[in-house]
Coordinates of N, CA and C in Angstrom, one line a residue:
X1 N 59.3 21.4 -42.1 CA 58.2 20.8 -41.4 C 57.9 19.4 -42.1
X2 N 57.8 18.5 -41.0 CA 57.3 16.9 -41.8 C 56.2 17.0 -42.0
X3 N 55.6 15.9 -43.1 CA 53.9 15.5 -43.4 C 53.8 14.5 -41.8
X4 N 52.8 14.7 -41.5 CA 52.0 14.2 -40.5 C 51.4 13.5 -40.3
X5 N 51.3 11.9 -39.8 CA 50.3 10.8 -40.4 C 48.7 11.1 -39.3
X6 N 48.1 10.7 -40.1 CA 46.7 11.4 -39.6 C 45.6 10.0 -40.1
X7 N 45.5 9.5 -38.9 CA 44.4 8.3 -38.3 C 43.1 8.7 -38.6
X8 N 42.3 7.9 -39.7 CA 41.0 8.7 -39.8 C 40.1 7.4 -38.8
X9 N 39.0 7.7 -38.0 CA 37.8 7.4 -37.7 C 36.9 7.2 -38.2
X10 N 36.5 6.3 -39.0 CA 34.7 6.4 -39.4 C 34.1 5.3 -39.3
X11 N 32.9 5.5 -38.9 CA 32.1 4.0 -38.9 C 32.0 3.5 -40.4
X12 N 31.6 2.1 -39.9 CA 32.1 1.4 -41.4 C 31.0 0.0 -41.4
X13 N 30.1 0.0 -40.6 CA 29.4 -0.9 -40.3 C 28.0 -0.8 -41.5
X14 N 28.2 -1.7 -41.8 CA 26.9 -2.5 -43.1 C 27.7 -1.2 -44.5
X15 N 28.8 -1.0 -44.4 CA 29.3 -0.5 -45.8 C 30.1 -0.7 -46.1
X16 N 30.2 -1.3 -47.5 CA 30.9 -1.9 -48.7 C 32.6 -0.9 -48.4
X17 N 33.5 -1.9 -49.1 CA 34.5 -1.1 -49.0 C 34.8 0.1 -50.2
X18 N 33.7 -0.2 -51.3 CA 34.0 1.0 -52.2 C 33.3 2.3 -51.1
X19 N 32.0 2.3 -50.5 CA 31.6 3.4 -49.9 C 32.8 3.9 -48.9
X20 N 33.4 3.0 -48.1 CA 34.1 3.6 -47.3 C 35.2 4.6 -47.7
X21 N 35.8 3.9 -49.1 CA 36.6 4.8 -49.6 C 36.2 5.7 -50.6
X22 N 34.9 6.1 -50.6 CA 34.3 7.2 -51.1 C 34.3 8.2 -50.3
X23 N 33.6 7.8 -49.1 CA 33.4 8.5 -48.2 C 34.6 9.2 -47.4
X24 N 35.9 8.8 -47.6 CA 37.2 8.9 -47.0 C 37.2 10.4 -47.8
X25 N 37.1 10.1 -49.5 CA 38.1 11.1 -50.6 C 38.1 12.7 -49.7
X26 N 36.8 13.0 -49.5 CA 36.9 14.4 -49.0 C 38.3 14.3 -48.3
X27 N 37.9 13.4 -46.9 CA 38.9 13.9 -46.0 C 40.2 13.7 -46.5
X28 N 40.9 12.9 -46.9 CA 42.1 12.9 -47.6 C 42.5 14.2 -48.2
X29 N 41.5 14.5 -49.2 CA 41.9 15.9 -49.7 C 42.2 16.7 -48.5
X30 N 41.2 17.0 -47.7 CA 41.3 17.5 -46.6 C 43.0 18.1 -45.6
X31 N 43.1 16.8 -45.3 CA 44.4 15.9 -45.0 C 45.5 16.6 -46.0
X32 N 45.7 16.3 -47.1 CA 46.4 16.7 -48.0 C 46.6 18.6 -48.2
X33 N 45.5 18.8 -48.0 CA 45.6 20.5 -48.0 C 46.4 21.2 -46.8
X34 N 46.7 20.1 -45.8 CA 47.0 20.6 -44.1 C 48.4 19.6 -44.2
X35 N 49.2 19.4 -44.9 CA 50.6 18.9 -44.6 C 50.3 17.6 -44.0
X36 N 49.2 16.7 -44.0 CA 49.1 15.5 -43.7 C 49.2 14.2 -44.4
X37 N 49.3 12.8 -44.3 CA 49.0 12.4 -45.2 C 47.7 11.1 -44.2
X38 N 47.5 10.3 -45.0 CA 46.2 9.0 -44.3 C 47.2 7.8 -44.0
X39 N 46.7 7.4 -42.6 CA 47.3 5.8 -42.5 C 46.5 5.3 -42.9
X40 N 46.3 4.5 -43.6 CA 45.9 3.3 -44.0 C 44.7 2.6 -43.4
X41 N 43.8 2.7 -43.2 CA 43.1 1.7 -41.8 C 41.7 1.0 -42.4
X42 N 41.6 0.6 -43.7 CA 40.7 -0.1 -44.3 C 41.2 -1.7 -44.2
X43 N 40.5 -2.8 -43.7 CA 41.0 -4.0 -43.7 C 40.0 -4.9 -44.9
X44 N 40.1 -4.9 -45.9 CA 39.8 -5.7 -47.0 C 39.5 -6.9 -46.8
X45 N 40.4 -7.9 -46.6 CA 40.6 -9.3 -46.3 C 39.7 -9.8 -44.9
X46 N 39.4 -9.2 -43.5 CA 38.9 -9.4 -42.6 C 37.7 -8.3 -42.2
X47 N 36.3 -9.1 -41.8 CA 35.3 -8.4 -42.2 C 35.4 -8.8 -40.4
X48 N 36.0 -9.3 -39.9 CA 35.6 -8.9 -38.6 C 35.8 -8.1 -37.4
X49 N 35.1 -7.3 -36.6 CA 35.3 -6.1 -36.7 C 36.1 -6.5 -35.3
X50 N 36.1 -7.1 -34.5 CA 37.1 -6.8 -33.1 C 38.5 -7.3 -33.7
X51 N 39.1 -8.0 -34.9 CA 40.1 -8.0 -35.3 C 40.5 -6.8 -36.0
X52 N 39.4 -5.7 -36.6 CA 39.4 -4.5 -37.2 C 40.2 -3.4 -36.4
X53 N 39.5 -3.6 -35.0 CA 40.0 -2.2 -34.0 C 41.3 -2.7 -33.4
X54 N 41.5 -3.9 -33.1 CA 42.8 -3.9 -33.0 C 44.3 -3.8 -33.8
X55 N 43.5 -4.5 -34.7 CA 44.5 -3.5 -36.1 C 44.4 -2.1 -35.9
X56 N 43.4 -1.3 -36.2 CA 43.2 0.2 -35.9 C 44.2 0.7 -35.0
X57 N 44.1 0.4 -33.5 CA 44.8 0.6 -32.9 C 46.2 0.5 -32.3
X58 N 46.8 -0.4 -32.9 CA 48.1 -0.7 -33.6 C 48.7 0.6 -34.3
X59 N 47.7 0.8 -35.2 CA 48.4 1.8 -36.7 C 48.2 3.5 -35.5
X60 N 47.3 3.1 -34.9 CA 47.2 4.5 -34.3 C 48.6 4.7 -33.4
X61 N 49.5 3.9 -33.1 CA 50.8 4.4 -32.4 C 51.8 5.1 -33.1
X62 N 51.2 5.0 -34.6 CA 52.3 6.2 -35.5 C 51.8 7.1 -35.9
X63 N 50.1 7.5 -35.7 CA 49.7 8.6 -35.7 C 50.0 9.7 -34.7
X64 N 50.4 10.7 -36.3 CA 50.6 12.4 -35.2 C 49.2 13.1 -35.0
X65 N 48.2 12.4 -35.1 CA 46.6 12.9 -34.8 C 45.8 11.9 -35.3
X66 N 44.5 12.2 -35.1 CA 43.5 11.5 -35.1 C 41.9 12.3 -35.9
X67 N 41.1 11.8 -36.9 CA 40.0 12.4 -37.5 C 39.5 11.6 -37.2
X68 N 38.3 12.5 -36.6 CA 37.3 11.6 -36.6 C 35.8 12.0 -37.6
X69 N 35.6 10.9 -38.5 CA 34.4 11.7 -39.4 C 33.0 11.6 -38.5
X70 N 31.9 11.8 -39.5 CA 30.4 12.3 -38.9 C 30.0 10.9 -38.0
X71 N 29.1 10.8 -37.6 CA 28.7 9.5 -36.7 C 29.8 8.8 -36.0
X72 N 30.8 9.2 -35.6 CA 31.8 8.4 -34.8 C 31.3 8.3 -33.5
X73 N 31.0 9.2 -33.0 CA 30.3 8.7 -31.3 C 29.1 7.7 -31.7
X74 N 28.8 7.1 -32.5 CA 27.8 6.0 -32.5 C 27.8 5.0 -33.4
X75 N 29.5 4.9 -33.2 CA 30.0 3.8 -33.9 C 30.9 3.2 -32.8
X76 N 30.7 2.0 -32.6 CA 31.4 1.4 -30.7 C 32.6 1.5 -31.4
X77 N 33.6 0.8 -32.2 CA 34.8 1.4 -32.8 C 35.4 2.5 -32.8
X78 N 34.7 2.8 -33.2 CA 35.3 4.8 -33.1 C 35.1 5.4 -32.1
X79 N 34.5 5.1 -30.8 CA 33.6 5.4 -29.5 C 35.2 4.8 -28.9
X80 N 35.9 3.5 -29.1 CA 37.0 3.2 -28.6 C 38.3 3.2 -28.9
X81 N 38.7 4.1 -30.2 CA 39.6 4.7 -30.7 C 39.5 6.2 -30.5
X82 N 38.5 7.2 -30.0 CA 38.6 8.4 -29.7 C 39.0 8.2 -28.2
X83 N 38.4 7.3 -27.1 CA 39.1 7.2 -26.0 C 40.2 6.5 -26.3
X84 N 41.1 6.2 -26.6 CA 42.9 5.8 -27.1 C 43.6 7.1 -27.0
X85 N 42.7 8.0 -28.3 CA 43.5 9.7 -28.4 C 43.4 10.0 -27.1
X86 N 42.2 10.3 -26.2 CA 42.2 11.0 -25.3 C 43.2 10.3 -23.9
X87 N 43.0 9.0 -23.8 CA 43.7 8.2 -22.7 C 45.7 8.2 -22.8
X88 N 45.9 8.5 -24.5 CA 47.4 8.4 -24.8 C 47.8 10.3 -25.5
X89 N 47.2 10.6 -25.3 CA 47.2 12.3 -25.6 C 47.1 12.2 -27.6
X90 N 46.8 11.7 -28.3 CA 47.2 11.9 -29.8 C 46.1 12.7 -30.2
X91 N 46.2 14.1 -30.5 CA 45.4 15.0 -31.3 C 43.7 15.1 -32.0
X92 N 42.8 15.5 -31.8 CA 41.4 14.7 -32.1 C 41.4 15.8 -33.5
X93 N 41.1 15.4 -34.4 CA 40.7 16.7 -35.4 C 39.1 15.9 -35.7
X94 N 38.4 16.9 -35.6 CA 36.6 16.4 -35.9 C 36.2 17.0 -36.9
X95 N 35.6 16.1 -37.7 CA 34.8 16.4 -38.9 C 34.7 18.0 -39.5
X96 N 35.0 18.8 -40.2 CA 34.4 20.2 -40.2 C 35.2 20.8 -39.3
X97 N 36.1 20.5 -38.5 CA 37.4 21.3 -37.7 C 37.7 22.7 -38.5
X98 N 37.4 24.0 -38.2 CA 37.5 24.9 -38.4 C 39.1 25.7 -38.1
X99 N 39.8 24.8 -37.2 CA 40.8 25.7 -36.9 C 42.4 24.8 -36.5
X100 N 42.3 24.2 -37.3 CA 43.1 22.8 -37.6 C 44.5 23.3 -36.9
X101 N 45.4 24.2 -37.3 CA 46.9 25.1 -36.5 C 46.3 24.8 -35.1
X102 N 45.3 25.5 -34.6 CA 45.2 25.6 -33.1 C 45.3 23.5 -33.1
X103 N 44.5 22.9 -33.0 CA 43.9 21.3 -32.5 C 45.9 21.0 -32.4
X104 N 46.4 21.3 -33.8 CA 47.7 20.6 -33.8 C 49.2 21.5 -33.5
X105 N 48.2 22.8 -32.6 CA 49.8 23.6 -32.7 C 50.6 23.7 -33.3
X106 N 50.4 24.0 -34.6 CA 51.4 24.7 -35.5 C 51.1 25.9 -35.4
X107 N 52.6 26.9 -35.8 CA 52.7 28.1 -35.9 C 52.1 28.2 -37.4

């Protein structure tokens, strides 16, 4: 079985990029405990955010799923990267996902 690249979601609006990547650690581990690994989708150098989701959504054509963390439906970014998963079929795994095998069909 391959590692799995796994698109994380989170709002990121009025927070620093050390929070963001605080806030990431859980799910990585997460990620890491489930044969996954993280794309990448923190943009350091550009604070603006419609050049943000289109990068996003770029990286999401090599994701084998998609996380979305807590507040993503009220984050317009992540509100338009969860419709991508659903419009291109790529896998939704949600915060607290209890049953991760079933969302990604593994035996």
């Amino acid at each position: 079985m391959h590692t799995l690249n796994c698109f994380i979601s989170q709002p990121m609006k009025n927070k620093t990029i050390e929070q963001i990547k605080n806030e990431r650690e859980e799910v990585i581990e997460f990620l890491h405990r489930n044969d996954m690994k993280e794309i990448s989708s923190i943009f350091e150098n550009n604070e603006d955010p419609v050049y943000a989701l289109g990068e996003s959504i770029k990286l999401m054509a090599n994701a084998d799923c998609a996380y979305f963390m807590k507040g993503w439906n009220k984050a317009r970014g992540c509100i338009i990267e969860h419709e991508v998963c659903e419009r291109y079929g790529i896998p939704i795994i949600y915060e607290k996902s209890l049953n991760i095998k079933k969302i990604l069909k593994k035996d």
